[in-house]
JSON list of C-alpha atoms in Angstrom, two decimals:
[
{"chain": "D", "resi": 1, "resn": "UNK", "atom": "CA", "xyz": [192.48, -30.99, 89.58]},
{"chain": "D", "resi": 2, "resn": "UNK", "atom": "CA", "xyz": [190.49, -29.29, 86.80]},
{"chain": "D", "resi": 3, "resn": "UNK", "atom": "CA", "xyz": [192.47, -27.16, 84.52]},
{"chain": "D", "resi": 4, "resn": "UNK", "atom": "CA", "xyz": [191.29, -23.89, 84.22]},
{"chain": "D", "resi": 5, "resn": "UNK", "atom": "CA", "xyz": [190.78, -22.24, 80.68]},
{"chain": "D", "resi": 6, "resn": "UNK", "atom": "CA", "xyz": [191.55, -18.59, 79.85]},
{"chain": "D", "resi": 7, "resn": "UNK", "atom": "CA", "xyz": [191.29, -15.94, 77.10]},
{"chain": "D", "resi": 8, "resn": "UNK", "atom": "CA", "xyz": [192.92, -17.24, 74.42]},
{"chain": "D", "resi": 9, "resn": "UNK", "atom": "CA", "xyz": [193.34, -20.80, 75.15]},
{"chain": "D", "resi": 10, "resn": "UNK", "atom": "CA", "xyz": [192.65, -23.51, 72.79]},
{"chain": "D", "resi": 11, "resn": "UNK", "atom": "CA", "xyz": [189.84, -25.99, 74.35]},
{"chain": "D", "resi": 12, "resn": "UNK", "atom": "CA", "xyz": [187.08, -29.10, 73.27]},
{"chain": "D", "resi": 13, "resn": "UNK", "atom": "CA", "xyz": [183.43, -27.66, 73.12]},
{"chain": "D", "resi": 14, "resn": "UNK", "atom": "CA", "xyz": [181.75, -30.53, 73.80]},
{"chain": "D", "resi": 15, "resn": "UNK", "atom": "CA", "xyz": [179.10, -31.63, 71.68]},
{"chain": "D", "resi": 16, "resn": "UNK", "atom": "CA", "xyz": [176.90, -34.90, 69.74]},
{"chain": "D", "resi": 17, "resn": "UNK", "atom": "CA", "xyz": [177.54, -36.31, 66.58]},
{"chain": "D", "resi": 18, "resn": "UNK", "atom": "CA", "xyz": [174.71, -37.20, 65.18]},
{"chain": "D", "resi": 19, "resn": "UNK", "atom": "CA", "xyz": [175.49, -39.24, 62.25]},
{"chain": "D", "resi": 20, "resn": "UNK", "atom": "CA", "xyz": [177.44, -40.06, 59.16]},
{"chain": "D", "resi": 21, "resn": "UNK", "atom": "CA", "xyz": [176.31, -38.52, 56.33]},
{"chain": "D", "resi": 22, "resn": "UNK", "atom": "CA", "xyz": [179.10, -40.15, 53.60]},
{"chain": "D", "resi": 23, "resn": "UNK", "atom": "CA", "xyz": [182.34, -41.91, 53.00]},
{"chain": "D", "resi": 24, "resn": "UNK", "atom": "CA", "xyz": [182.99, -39.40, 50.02]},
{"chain": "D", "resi": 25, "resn": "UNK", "atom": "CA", "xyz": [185.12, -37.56, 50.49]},
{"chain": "D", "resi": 26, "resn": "UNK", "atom": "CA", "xyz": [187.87, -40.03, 52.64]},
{"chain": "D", "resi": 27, "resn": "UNK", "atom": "CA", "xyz": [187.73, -39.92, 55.49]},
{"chain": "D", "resi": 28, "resn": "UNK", "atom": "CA", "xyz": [183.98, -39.48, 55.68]},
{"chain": "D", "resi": 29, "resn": "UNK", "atom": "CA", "xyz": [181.29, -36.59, 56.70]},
{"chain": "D", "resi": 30, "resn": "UNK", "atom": "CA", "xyz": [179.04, -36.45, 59.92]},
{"chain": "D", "resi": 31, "resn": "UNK", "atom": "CA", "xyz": [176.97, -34.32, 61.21]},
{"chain": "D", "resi": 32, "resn": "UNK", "atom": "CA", "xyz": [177.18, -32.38, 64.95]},
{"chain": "D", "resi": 33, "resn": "UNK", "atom": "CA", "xyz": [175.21, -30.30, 66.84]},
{"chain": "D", "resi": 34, "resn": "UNK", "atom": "CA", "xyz": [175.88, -28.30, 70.01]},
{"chain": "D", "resi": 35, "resn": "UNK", "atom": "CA", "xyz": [173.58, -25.86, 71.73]},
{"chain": "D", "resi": 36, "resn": "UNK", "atom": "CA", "xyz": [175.06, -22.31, 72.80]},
{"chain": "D", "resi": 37, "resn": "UNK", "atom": "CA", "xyz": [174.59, -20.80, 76.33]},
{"chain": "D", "resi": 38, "resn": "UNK", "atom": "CA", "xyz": [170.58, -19.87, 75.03]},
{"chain": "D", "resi": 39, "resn": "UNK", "atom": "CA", "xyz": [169.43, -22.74, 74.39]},
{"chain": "D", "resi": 40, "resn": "UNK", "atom": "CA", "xyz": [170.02, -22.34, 70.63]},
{"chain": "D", "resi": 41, "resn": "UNK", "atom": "CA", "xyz": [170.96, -25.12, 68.56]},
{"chain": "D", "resi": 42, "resn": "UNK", "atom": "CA", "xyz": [173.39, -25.19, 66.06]},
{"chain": "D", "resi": 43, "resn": "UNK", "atom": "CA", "xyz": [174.59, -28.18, 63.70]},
{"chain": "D", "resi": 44, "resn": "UNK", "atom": "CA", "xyz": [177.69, -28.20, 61.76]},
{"chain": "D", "resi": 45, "resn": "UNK", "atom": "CA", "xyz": [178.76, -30.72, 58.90]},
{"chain": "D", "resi": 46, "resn": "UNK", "atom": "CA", "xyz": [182.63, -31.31, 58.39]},
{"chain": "D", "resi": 47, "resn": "UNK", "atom": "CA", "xyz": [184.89, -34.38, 58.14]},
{"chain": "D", "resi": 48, "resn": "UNK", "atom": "CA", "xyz": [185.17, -36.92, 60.81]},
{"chain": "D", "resi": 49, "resn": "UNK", "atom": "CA", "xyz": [188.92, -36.03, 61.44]},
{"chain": "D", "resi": 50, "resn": "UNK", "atom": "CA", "xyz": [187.81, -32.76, 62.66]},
{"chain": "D", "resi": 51, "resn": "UNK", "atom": "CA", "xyz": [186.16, -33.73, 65.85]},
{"chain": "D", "resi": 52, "resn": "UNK", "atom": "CA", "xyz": [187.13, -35.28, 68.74]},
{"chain": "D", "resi": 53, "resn": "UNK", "atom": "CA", "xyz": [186.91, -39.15, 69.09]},
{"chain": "D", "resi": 54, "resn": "UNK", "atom": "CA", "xyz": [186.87, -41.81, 66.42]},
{"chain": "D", "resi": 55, "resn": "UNK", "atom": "CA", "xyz": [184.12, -40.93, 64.57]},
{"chain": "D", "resi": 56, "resn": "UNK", "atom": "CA", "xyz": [183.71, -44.28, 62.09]},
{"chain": "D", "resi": 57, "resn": "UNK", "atom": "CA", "xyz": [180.74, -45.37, 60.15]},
{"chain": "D", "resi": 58, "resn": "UNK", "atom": "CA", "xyz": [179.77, -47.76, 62.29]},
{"chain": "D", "resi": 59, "resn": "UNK", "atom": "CA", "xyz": [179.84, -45.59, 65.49]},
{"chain": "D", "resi": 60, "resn": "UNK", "atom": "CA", "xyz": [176.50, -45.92, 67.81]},
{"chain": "D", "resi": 61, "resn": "UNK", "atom": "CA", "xyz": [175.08, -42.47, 67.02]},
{"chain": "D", "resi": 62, "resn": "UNK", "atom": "CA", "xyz": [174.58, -40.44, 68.21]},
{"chain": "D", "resi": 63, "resn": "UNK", "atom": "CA", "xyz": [177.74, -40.41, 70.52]},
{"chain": "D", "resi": 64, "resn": "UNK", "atom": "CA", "xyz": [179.73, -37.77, 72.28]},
{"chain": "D", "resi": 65, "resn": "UNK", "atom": "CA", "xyz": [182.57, -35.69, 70.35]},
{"chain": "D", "resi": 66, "resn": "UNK", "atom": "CA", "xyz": [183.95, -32.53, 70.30]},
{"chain": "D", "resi": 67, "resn": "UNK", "atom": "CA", "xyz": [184.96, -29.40, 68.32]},
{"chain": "D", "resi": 68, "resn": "UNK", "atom": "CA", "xyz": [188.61, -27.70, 68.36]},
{"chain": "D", "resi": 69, "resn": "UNK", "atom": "CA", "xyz": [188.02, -23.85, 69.56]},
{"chain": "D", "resi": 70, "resn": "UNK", "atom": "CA", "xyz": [189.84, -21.15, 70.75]},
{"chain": "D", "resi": 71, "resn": "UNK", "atom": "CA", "xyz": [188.32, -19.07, 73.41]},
{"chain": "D", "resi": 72, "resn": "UNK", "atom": "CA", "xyz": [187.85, -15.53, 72.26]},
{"chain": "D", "resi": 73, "resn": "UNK", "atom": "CA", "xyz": [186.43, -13.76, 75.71]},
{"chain": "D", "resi": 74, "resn": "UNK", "atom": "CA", "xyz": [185.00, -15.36, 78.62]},
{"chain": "D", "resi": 75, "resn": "UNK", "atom": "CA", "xyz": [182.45, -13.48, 81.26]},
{"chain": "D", "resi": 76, "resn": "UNK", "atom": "CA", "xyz": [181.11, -15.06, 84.49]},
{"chain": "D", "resi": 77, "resn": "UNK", "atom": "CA", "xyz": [180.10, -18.44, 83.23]},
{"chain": "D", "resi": 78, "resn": "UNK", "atom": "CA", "xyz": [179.84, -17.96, 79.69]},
{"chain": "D", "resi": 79, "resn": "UNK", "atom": "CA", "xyz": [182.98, -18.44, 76.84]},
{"chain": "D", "resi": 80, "resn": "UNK", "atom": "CA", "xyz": [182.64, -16.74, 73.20]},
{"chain": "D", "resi": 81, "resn": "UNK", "atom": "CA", "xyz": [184.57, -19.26, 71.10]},
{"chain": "D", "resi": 82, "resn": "UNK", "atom": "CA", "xyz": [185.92, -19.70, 67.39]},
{"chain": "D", "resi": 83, "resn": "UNK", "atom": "CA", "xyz": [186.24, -22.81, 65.67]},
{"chain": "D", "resi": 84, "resn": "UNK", "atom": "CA", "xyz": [189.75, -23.79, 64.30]},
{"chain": "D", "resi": 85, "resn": "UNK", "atom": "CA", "xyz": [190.83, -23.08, 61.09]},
{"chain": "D", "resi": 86, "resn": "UNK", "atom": "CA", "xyz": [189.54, -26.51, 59.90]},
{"chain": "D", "resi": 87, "resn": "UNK", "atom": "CA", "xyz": [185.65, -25.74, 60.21]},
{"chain": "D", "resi": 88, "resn": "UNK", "atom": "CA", "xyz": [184.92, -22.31, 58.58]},
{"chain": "D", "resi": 89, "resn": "UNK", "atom": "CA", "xyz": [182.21, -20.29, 56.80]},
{"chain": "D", "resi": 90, "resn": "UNK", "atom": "CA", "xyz": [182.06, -19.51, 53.18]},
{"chain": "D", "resi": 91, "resn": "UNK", "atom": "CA", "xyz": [185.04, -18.41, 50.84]},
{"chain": "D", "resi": 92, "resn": "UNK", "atom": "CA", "xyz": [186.15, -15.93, 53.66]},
{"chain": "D", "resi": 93, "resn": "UNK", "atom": "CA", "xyz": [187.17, -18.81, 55.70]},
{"chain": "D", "resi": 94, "resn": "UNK", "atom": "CA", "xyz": [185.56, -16.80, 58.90]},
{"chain": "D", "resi": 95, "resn": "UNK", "atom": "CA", "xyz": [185.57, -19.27, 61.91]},
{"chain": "D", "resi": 96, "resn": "UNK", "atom": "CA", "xyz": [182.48, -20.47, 63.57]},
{"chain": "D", "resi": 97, "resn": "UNK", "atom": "CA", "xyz": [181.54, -18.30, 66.43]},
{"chain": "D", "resi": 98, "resn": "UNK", "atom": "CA", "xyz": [179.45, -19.23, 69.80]},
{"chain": "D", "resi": 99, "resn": "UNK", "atom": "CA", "xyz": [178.72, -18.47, 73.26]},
{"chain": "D", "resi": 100, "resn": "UNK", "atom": "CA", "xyz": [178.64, -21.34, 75.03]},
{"chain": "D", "resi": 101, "resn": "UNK", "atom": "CA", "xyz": [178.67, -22.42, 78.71]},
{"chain": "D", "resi": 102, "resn": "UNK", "atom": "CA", "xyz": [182.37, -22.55, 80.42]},
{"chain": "D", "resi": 103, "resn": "UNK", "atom": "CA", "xyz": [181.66, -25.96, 81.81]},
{"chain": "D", "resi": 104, "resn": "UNK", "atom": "CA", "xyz": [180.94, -26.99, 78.44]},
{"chain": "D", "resi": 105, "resn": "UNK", "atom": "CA", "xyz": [185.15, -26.57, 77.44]},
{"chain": "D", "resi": 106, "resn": "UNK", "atom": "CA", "xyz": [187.58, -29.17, 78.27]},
{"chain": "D", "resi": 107, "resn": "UNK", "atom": "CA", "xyz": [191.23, -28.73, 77.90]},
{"chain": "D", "resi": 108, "resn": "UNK", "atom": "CA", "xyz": [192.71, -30.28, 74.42]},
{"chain": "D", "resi": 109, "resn": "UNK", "atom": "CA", "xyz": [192.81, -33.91, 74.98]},
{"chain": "D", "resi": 110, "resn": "UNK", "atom": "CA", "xyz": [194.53, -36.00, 72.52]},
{"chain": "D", "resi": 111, "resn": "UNK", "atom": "CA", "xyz": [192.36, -38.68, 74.23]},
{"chain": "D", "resi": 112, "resn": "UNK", "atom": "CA", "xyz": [188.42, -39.22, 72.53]},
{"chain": "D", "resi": 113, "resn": "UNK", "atom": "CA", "xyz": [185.76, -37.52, 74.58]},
{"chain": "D", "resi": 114, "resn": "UNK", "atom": "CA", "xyz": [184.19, -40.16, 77.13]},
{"chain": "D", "resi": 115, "resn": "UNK", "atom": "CA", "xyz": [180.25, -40.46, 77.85]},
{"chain": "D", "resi": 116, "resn": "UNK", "atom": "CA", "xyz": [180.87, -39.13, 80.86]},
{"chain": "D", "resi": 117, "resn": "UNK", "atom": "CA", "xyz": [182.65, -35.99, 79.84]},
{"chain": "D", "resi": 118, "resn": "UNK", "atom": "CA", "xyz": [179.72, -35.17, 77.16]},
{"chain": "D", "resi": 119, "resn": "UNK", "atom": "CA", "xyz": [176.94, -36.15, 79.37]},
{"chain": "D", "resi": 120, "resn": "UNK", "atom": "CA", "xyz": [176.03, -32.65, 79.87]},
{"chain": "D", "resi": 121, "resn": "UNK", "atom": "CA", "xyz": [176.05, -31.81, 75.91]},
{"chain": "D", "resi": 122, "resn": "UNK", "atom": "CA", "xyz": [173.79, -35.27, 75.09]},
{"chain": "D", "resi": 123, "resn": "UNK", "atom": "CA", "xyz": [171.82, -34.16, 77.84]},
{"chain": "D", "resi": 124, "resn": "UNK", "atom": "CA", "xyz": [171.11, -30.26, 77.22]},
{"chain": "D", "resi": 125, "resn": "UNK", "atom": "CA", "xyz": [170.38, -31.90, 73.00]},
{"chain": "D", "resi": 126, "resn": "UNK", "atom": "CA", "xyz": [168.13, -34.44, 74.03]},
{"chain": "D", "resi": 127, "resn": "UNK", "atom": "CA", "xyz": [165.92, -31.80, 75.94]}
]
């Protein structure tokens, strides 16, 4: 049984990493990119520890992760989510904002994302 996410709730967009940019700083930068519920993409650069899975140097990119979010709103089929406090914008320190697909959220899973969890995001980035 799938759980079902709500206003509020804290979730995995799924997404691609695309590579590893650096070890400096520890424990290393990559690069990710999702696409929002238009088609849009987006990237976003941060430290390995901040998306889901091991994310390692040697990974086979570009692989399946995730991103931390909370969901803001959702409406029919579409979720407006922020990104944790570890991925922000600027000196504000505003969160990362997107409206994404609902079937694109998975419940937190302490557990790396699996191919066949992400299969949709590699999918929708390869197009």
């Amino acid at each position: 049984m799938v759980a079902m996410l709500s206003k509020g709730d804290s979730c995995e967009l799924l997404a691609v990493a695309v590579s590893w940019l650096t070890d400096d700083p520890q424990p290393g930068i990559v690069l990710v990119e999702l696409l929002d519920a238009y088609g849009r993409p987006h990237q976003l650069v941060g430290k390995s520890v901040y998306f889901g899975g091991e994310l390692l140097p040697t990974s086979p990119y570009p692989c399946p992760t995730s991103i931390r979010c909370t969901i803001e709103d959702i409406n029919d089929d579409l979720a407006t989510v922020s990104t944790t406090d570890l991925l922000t914008d600027g000196p504000a320190h505003l969160p990362f904002v997107f409206e994404v697909l609902l079937d694109l959220l998975v419940p937190p899973n302490p557990q790396p994302p699996n191919a066949s969890t992400s299969l949709a995001a590699t999918v929708r980035l390869a197009e």
